[in-house]
CSV table of C-alpha atoms in Angstrom, one decimal:
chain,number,residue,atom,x,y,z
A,84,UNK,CA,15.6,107.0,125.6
A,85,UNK,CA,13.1,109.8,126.5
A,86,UNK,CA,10.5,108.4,124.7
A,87,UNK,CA,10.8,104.8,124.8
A,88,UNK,CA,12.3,104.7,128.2
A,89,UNK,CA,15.5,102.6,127.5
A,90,UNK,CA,18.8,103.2,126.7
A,91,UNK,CA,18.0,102.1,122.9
A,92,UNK,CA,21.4,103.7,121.5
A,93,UNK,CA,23.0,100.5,123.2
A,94,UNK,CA,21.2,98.3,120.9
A,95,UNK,CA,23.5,97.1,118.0
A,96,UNK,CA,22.6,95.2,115.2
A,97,UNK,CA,23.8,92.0,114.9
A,98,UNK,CA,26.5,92.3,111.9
A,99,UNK,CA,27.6,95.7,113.1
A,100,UNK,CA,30.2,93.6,114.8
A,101,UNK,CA,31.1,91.6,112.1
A,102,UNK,CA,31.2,94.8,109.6
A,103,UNK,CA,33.6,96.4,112.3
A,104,UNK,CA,35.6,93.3,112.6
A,105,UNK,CA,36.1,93.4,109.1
A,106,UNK,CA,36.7,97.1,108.8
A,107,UNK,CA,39.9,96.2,111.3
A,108,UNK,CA,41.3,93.7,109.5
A,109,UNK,CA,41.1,95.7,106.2
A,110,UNK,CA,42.6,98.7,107.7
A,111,UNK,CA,45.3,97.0,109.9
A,112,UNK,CA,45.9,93.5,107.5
A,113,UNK,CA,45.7,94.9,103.7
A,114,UNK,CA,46.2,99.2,104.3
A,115,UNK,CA,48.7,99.7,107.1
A,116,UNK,CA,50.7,96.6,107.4
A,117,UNK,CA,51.1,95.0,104.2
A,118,UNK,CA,51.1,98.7,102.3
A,119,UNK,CA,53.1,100.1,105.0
A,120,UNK,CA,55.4,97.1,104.4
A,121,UNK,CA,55.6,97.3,100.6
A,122,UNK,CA,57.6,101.2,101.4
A,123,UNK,CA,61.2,100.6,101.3
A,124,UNK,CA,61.2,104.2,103.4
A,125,UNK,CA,62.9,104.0,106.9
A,126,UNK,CA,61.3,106.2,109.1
A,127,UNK,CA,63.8,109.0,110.5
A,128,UNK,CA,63.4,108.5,114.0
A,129,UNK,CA,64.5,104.5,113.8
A,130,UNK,CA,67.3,105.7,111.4
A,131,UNK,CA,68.1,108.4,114.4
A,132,UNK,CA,67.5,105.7,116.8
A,133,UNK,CA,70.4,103.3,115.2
A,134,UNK,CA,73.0,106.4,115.0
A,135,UNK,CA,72.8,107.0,118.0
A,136,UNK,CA,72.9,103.9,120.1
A,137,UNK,CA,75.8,102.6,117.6
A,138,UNK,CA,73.2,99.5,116.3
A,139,UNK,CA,74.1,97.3,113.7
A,140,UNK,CA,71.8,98.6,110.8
A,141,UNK,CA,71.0,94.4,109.8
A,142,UNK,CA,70.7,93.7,113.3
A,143,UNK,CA,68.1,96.3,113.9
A,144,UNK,CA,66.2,95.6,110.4
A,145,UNK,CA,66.0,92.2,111.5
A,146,UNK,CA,64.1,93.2,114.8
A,147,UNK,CA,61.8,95.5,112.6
A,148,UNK,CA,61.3,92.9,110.4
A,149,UNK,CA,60.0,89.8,112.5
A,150,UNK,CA,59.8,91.0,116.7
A,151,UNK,CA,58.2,94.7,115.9
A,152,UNK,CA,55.1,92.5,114.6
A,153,UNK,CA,55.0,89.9,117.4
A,154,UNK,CA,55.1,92.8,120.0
A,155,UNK,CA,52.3,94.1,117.8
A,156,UNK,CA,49.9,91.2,117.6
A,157,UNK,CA,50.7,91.0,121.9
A,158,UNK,CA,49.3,94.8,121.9
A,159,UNK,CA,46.0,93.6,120.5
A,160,UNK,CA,45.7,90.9,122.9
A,161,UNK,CA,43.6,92.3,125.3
A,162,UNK,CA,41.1,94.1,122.7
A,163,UNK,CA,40.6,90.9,120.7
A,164,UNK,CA,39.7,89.3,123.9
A,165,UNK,CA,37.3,91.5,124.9
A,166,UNK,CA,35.5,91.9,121.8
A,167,UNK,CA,35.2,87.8,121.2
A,168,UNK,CA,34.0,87.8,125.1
A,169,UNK,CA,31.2,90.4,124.1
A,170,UNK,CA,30.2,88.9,120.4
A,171,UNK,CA,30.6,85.1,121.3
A,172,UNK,CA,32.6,84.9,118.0
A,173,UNK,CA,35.4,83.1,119.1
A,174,UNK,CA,36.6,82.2,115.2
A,175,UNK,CA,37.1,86.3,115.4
A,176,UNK,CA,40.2,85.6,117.5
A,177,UNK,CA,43.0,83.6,115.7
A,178,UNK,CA,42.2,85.5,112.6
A,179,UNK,CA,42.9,89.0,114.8
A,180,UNK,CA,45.8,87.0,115.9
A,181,UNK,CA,47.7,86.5,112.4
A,182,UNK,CA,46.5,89.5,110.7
A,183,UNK,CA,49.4,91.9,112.0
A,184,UNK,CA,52.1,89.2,111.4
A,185,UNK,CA,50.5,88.1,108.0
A,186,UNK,CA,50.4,91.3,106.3
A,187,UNK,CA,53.8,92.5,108.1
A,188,UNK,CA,55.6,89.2,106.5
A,189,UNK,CA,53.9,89.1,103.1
A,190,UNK,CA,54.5,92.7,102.8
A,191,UNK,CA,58.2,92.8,103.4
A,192,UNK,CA,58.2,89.4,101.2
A,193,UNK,CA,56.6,90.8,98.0
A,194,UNK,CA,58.8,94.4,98.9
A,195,UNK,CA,62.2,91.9,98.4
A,196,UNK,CA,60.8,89.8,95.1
A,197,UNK,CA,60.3,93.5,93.6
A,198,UNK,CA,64.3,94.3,94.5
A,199,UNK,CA,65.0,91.1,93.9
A,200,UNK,CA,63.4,91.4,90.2
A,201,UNK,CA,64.7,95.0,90.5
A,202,UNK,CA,61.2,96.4,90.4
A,203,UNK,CA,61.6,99.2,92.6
A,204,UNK,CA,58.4,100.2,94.9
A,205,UNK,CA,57.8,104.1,95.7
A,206,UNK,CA,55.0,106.5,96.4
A,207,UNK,CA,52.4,108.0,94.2
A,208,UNK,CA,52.9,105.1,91.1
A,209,UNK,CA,50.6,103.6,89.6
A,210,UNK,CA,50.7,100.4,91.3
A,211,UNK,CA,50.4,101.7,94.7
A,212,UNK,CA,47.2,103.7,93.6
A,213,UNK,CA,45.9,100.4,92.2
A,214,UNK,CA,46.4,99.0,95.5
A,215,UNK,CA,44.7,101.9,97.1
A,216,UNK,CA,41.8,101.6,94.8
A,217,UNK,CA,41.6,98.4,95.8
A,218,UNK,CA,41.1,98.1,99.4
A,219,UNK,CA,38.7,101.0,98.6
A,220,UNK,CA,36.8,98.5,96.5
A,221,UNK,CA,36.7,96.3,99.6
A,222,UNK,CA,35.3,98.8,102.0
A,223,UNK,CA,32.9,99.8,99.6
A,224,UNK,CA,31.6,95.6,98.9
A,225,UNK,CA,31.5,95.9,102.8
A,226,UNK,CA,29.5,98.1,103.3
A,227,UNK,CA,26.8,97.1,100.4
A,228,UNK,CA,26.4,93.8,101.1
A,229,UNK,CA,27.0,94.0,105.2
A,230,UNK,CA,23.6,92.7,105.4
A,231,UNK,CA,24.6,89.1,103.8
A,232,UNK,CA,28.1,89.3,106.3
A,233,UNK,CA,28.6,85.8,107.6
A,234,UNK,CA,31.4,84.3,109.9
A,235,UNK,CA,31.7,81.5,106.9
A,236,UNK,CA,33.4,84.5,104.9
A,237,UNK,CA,36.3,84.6,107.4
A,238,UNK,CA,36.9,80.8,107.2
A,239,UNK,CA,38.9,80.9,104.0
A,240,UNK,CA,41.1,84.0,105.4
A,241,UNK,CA,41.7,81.7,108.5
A,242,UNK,CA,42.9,78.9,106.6
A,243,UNK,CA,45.3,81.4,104.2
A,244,UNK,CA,46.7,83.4,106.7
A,245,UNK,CA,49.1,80.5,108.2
A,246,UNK,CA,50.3,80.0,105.0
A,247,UNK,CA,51.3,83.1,104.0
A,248,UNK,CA,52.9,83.6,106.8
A,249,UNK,CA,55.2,80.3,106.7
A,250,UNK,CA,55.7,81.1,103.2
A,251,UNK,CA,56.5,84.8,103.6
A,252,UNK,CA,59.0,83.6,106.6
A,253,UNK,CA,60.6,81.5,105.0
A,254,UNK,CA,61.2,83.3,101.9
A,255,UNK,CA,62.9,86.3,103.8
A,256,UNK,CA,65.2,83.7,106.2
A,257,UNK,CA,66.8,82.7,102.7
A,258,UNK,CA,67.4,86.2,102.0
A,259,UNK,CA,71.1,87.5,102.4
A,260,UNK,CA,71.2,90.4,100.4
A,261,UNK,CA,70.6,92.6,103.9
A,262,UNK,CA,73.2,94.8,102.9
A,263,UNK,CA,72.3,95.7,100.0
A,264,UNK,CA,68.5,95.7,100.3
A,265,UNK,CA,69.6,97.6,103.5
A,266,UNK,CA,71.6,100.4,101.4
A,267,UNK,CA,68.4,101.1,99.5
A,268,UNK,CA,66.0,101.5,101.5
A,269,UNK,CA,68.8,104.2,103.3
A,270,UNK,CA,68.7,106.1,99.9
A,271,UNK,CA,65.1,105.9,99.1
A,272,UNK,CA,64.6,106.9,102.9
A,273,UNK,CA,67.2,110.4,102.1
A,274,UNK,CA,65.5,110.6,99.2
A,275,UNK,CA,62.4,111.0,100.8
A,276,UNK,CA,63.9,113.7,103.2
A,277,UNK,CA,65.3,115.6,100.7
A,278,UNK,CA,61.1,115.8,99.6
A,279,UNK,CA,60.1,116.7,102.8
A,280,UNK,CA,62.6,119.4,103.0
A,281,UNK,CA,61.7,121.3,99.6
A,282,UNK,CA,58.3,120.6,100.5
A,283,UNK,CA,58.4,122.7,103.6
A,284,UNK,CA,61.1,125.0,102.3
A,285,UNK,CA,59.9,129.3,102.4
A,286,UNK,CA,56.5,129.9,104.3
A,287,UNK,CA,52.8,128.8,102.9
A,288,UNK,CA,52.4,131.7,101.0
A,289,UNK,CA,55.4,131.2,98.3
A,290,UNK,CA,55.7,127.2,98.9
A,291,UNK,CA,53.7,125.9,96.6
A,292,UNK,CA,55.7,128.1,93.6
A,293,UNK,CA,59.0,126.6,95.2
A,294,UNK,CA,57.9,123.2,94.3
A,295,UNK,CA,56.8,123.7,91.0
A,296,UNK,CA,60.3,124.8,90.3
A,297,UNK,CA,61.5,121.5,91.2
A,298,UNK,CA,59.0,119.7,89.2
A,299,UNK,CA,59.8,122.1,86.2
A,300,UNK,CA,61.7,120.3,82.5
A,301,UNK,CA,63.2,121.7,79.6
A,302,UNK,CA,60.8,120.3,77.7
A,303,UNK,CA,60.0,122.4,74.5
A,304,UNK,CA,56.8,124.2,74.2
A,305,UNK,CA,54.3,125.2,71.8
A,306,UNK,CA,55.7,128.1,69.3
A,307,UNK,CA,55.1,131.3,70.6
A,308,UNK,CA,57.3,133.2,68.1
A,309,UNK,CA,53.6,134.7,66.8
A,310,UNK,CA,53.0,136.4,70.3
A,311,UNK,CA,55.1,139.6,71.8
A,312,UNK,CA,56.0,141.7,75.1
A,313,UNK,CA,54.4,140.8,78.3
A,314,UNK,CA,51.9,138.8,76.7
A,315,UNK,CA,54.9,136.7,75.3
A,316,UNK,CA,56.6,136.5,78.6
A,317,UNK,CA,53.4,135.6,80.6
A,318,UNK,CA,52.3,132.7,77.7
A,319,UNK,CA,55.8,131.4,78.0
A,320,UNK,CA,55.7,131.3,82.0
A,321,UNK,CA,52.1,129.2,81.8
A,322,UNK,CA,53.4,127.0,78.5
A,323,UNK,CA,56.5,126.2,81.0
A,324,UNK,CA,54.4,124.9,84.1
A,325,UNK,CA,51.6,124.1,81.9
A,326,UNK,CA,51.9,120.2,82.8
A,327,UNK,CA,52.8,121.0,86.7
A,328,UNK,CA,48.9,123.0,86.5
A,329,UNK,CA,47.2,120.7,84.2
A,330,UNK,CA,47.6,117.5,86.3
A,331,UNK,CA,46.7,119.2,89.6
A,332,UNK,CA,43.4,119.9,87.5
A,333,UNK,CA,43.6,116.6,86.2
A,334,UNK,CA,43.4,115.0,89.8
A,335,UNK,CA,40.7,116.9,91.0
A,336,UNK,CA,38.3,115.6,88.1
A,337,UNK,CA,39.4,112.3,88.9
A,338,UNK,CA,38.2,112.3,92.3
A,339,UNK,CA,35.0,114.0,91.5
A,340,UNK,CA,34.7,111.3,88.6
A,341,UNK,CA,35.4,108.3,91.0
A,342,UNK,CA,33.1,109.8,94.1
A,343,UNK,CA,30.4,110.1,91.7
A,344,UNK,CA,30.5,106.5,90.3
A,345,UNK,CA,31.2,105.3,94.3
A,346,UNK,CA,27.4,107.5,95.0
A,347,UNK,CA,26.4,106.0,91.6
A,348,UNK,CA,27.2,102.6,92.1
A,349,UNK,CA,25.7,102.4,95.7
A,350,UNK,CA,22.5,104.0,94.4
A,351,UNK,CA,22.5,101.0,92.2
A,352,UNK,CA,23.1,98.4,94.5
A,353,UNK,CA,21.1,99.6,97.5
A,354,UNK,CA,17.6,100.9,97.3
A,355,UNK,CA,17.0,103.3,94.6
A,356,UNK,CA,17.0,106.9,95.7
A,357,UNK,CA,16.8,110.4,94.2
A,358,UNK,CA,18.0,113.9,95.5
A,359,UNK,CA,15.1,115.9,96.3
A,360,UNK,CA,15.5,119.5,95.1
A,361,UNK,CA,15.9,120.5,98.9
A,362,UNK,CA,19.0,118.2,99.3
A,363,UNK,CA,19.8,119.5,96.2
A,364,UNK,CA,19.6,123.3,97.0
A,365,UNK,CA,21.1,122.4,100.5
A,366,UNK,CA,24.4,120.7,98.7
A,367,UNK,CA,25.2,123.7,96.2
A,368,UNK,CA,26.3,126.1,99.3
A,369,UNK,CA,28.9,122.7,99.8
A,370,UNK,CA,29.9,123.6,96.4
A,371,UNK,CA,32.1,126.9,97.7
A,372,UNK,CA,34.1,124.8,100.0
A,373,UNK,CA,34.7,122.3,97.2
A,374,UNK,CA,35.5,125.2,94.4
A,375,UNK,CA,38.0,126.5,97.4
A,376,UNK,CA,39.7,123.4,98.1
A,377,UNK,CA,40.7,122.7,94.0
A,378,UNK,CA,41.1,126.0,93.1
A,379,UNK,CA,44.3,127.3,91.4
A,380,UNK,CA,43.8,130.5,91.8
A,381,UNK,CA,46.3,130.0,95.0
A,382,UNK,CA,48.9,128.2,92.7
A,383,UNK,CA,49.1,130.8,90.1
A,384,UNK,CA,49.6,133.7,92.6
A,385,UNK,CA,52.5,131.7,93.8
A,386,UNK,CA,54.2,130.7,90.8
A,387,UNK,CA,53.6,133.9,89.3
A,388,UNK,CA,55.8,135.6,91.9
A,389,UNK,CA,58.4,132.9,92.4
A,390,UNK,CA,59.2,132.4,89.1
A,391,UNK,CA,58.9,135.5,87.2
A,392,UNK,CA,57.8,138.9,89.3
A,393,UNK,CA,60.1,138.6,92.2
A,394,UNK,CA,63.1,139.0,89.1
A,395,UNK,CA,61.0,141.5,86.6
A,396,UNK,CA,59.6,143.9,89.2
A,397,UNK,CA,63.2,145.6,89.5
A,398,UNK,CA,62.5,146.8,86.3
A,399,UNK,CA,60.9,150.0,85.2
A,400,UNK,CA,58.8,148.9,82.7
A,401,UNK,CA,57.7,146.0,84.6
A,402,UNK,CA,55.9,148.7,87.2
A,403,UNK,CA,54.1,150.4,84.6
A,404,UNK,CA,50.2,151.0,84.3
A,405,UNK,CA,49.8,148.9,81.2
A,406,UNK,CA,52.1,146.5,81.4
A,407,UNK,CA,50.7,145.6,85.0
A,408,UNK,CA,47.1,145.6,83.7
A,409,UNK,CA,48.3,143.2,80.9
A,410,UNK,CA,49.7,140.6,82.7
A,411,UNK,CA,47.0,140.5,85.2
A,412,UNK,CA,44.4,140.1,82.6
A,413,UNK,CA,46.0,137.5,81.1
A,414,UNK,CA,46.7,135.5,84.3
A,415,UNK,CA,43.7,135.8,85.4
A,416,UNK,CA,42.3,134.4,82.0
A,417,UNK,CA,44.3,131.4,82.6
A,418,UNK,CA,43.3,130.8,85.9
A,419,UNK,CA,39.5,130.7,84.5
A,420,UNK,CA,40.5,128.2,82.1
A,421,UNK,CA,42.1,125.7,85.0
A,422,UNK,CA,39.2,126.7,87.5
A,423,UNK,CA,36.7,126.1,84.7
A,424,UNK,CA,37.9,122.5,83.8
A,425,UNK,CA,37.2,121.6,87.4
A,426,UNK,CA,33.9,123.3,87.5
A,427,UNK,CA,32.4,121.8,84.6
A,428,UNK,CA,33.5,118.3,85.4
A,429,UNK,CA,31.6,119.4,89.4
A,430,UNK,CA,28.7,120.8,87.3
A,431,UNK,CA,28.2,117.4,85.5
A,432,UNK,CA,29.0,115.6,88.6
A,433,UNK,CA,26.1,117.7,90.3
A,434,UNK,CA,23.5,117.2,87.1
A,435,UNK,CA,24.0,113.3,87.0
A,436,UNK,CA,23.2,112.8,90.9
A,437,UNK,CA,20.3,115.6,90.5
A,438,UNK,CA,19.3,114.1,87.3
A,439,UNK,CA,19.7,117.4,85.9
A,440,UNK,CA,17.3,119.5,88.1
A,441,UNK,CA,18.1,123.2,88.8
A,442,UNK,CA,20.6,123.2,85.8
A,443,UNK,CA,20.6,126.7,85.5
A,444,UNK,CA,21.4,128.3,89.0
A,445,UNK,CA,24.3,125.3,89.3
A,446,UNK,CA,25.5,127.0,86.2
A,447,UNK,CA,25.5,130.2,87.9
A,448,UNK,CA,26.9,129.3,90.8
A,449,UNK,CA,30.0,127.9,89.8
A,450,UNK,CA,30.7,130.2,87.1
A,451,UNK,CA,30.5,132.9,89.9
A,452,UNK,CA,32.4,130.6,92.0
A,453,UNK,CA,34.8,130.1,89.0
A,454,UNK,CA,35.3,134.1,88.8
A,455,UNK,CA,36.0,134.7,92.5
A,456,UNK,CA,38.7,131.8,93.1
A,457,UNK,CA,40.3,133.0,90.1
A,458,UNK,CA,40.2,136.9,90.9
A,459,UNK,CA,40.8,136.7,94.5
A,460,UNK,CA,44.4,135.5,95.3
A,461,UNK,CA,45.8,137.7,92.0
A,462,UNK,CA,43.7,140.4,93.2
A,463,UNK,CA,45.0,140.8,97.0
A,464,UNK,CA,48.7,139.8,95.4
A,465,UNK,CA,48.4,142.6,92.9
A,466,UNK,CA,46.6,145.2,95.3
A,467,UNK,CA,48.8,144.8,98.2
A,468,UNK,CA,52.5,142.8,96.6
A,469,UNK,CA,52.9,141.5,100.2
A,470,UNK,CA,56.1,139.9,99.5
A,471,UNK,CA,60.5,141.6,99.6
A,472,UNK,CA,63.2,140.6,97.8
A,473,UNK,CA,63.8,137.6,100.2
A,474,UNK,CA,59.9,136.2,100.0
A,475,UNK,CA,58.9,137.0,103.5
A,476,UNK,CA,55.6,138.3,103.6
A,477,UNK,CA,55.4,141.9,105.5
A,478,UNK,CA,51.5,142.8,105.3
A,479,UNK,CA,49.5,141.0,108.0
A,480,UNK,CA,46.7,142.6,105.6
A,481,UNK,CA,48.0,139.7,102.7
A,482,UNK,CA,47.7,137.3,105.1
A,483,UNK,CA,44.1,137.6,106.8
A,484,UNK,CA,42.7,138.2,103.4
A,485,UNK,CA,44.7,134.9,102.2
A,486,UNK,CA,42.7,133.1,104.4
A,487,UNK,CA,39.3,134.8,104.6
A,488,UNK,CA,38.3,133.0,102.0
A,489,UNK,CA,38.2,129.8,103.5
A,490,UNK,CA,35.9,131.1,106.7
A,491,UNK,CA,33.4,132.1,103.7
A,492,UNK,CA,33.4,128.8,102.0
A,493,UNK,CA,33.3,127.4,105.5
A,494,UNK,CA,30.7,129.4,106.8
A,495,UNK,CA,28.4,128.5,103.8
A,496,UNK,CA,28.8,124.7,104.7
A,497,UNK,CA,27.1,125.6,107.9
A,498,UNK,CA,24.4,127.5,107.2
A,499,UNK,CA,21.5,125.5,106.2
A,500,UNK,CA,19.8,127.8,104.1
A,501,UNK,CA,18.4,126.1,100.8
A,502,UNK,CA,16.6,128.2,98.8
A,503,UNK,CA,16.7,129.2,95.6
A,504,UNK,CA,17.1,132.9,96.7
A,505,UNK,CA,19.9,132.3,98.3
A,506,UNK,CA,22.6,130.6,96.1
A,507,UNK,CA,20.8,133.4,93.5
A,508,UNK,CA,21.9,136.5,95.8
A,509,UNK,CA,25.4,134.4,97.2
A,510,UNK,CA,26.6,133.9,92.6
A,511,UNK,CA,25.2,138.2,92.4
A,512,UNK,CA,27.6,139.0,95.7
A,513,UNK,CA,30.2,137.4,94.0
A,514,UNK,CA,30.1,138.8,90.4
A,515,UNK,CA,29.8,142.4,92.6
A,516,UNK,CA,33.2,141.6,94.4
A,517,UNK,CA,34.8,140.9,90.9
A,518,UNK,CA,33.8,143.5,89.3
A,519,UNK,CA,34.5,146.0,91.5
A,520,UNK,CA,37.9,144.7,92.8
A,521,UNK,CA,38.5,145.1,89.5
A,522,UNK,CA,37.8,148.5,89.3
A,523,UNK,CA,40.1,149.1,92.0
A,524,UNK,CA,43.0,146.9,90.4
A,525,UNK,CA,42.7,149.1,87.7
A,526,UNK,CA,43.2,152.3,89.9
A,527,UNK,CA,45.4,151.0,92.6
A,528,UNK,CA,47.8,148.3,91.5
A,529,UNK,CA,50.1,150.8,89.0
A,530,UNK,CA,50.5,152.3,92.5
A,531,UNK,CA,51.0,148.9,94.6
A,532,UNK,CA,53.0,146.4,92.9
A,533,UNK,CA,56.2,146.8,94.0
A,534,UNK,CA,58.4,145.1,95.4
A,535,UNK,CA,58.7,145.6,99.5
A,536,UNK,CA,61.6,146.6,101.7
């Protein structure tokens, strides 16, 4: 504005409206309603709601099911209105009118063939992630080809959308299996508050090793009749919760496996482009935030205590020099392992976008960033053994350390330093912390790890 002299951050261009327009009715139509509708979960307060106003459970799942979406669609009114009135694309406005009651009705008509076929829908399958991947595909095609975005795109969603909402209506006025459709979605909905409950059961420093004990099976594990002592007893805690760790790995290196086909495939649609080795060197401090976030160095600490120290430290032998010594070394050799999965699959992730430039200090980096996520949370647990016999934590010490970590990673996001200097002298400062917080594990910890009053 100061330059040009108008107010240029008012100009929009012209299928910035349309792009929007389509981001709302992929969000609203295909994530929230119809995925929304497709979760046989009632929601607590409009199960409180019926208790205790004394409503007729049918009754009220028949207002969810076809006035809830009316009132809706009423809701928008006034902004579908006023955006046709601004973009003169009044074909924009019928379609904005049937998307809440569409993808409400073919939602909750899909959700009863599945009981009907007793194909039960719940969170975290596979079929719900294919849906998610989905609509992700969607936003992504909007966004690459925005520029060829035509109001002739939304004509065949305008003639569809009455009919799947006849359809849908009709199919669930034939229904009369209220009761028992009714009854499940009560038990799925407990179900679901039973999960909520364990998941926010002890405090967020032992939570995490509460919930893997919930998710541990009796499955049989690899023979470990060859090993002995602590060593034995630490192998056999990992080999139990080996498949808890493994697939918390194992989603991480999805994620950085799909994000880098997402950057991959828009490289290839769009116009080419390479990162320059500054926007390289400026992305590797991002790297500590991202090592941070998927590290299980946290996890381990946890499940270390919950489910094996919190018993064996009333024991003698437990407290002594080597034993102490021994299982740290090996816990912390695990953790490496599980850190080290992640960091490669980052490390390849980071050499395909760079096309392999500055191969060497990435290396670095996340092996020293591999190192310090997988010392630090054993370290401060070992040095200091914050927690009593009841898991309440009674060093505010263990706690700001806990999460001092994550002002480092942060603060490295922000500073826009991107030399090679730099990430050089950050992977040095953290091999120095290891190694001597080791040194002082080695002297202190006989002393520390005990259990607390």
């Amino acid at each position: 504005m100061l330059v040009n002299g108008e107010l240029t951050f008012w100009k929009i261009l012209p299928n910035t409206w349309l792009l929007g327009f389509m981001f709302w009715l992929l969000f609203v139509g295909l994530s929230y309603r119809l995925g929304k509708s497709l979760d046989p979960v009632i929601s607590k307060a409009d199960r409180e709601f019926m208790q205790n106003f004394s409503l007729s459970q049918s009754s009220f799942l028949q207002s969810q099911l076809f006035i809830e979406p009316i009132l809706t669609t009423i809701y928008y009114l006034p902004a579908l209105t006023i955006f046709c009135m601004i973009t003169k694309e009044w074909l924009v406005f019928p379609i904005g009118l049937m998307t809440v009651l569409a993808g409400h009705l073919a939602g909750h008509a899909l959700n009863r063939l599945l009981f009907e076929r007793r194909i039960f829908s719940r969170r975290n399958s596979w079929h719900a992630w294919l849906w998610i991947a989905f609509v992700f595909v969607l936003y992504v095609l909007a966004i690459v080809f925005r520029n060829q975005l035509s109001l002739g795109m939304l004509v065949p969603i305008l003639l569809v959308q009455p009919f799947l909402i006849w359809f849908s209506y009709g199919y669930l006025k034939q229904q009369t299996n209220h009761l028992d459709y009714l009854s499940y979605c009560m038990d799925k909905s407990l179900q679901m508050d039973k999960k909520l409950f364990e998941m926010t059961k002890g405090n967020e420093y032992t939570r995490q090793g509460l919930q893997m004990q919930a998710k541990l099976n009796a499955e049989t594990g690899k023979d470990l009749s060859h090993l002995s002592g602590m060593t034995y007893l630490n192998a056999l805690l990992f080999d139990r919760y080996k498949k808890v760790l493994y697939k918390k790995v194992q989603n991480w290196v999805l994620t950085v496996v799909v994000i880098l086909a997402a950057l991959e495939g828009i490289r290839y649609f769009l116009d080419p482009f390479t990162f320059t080795e500054a926007y390289l060197l400026q992305f590797l401090p991002l790297s500590f935030m991202i090592m941070y976030v998927a590290s299980s160095g946290k996890v381990v600490a946890q499940m270390v205590f919950v489910n094996c120290d919190i018993s064996m430290l009333h024991y003698p032998f437990y407290r002594e020099a080597k034993t102490i010594i021994a299982g740290f070394n090996y816990r912390f050799l695990q953790t490496c392992k599980l850190n080290l999965i992640f960091a490669t699959s980052l490390f390849l992730a980071i050499m395909v976008l760079g096309r392999f430039a500055f191969s060497l200090l990435t290396a670095l980096l996340l092996i020293s960033l591999t190192a310090l996520f997988s010392f630090h949370d054993l370290f401060i647990y070992y040095i200091l053994q914050p927690f009593t016999n009841d898991m309440d934590v009674v060093k505010p010490l263990y706690k700001f350390l806990s999460g001092a970590l994550y002002w480092v990673a942060y603060l490295n996001t922000r500073i826009n330093v991107g030399s090679h200097t730099y990430i050089l002298l950050v992977s040095l400062a953290m091999i120095a912390y290891v190694s001597i917080g080791y040194w002082i594990l080695l002297k202190k910890a006989p002393q520390t790890f005990r259990l607390k009053a």
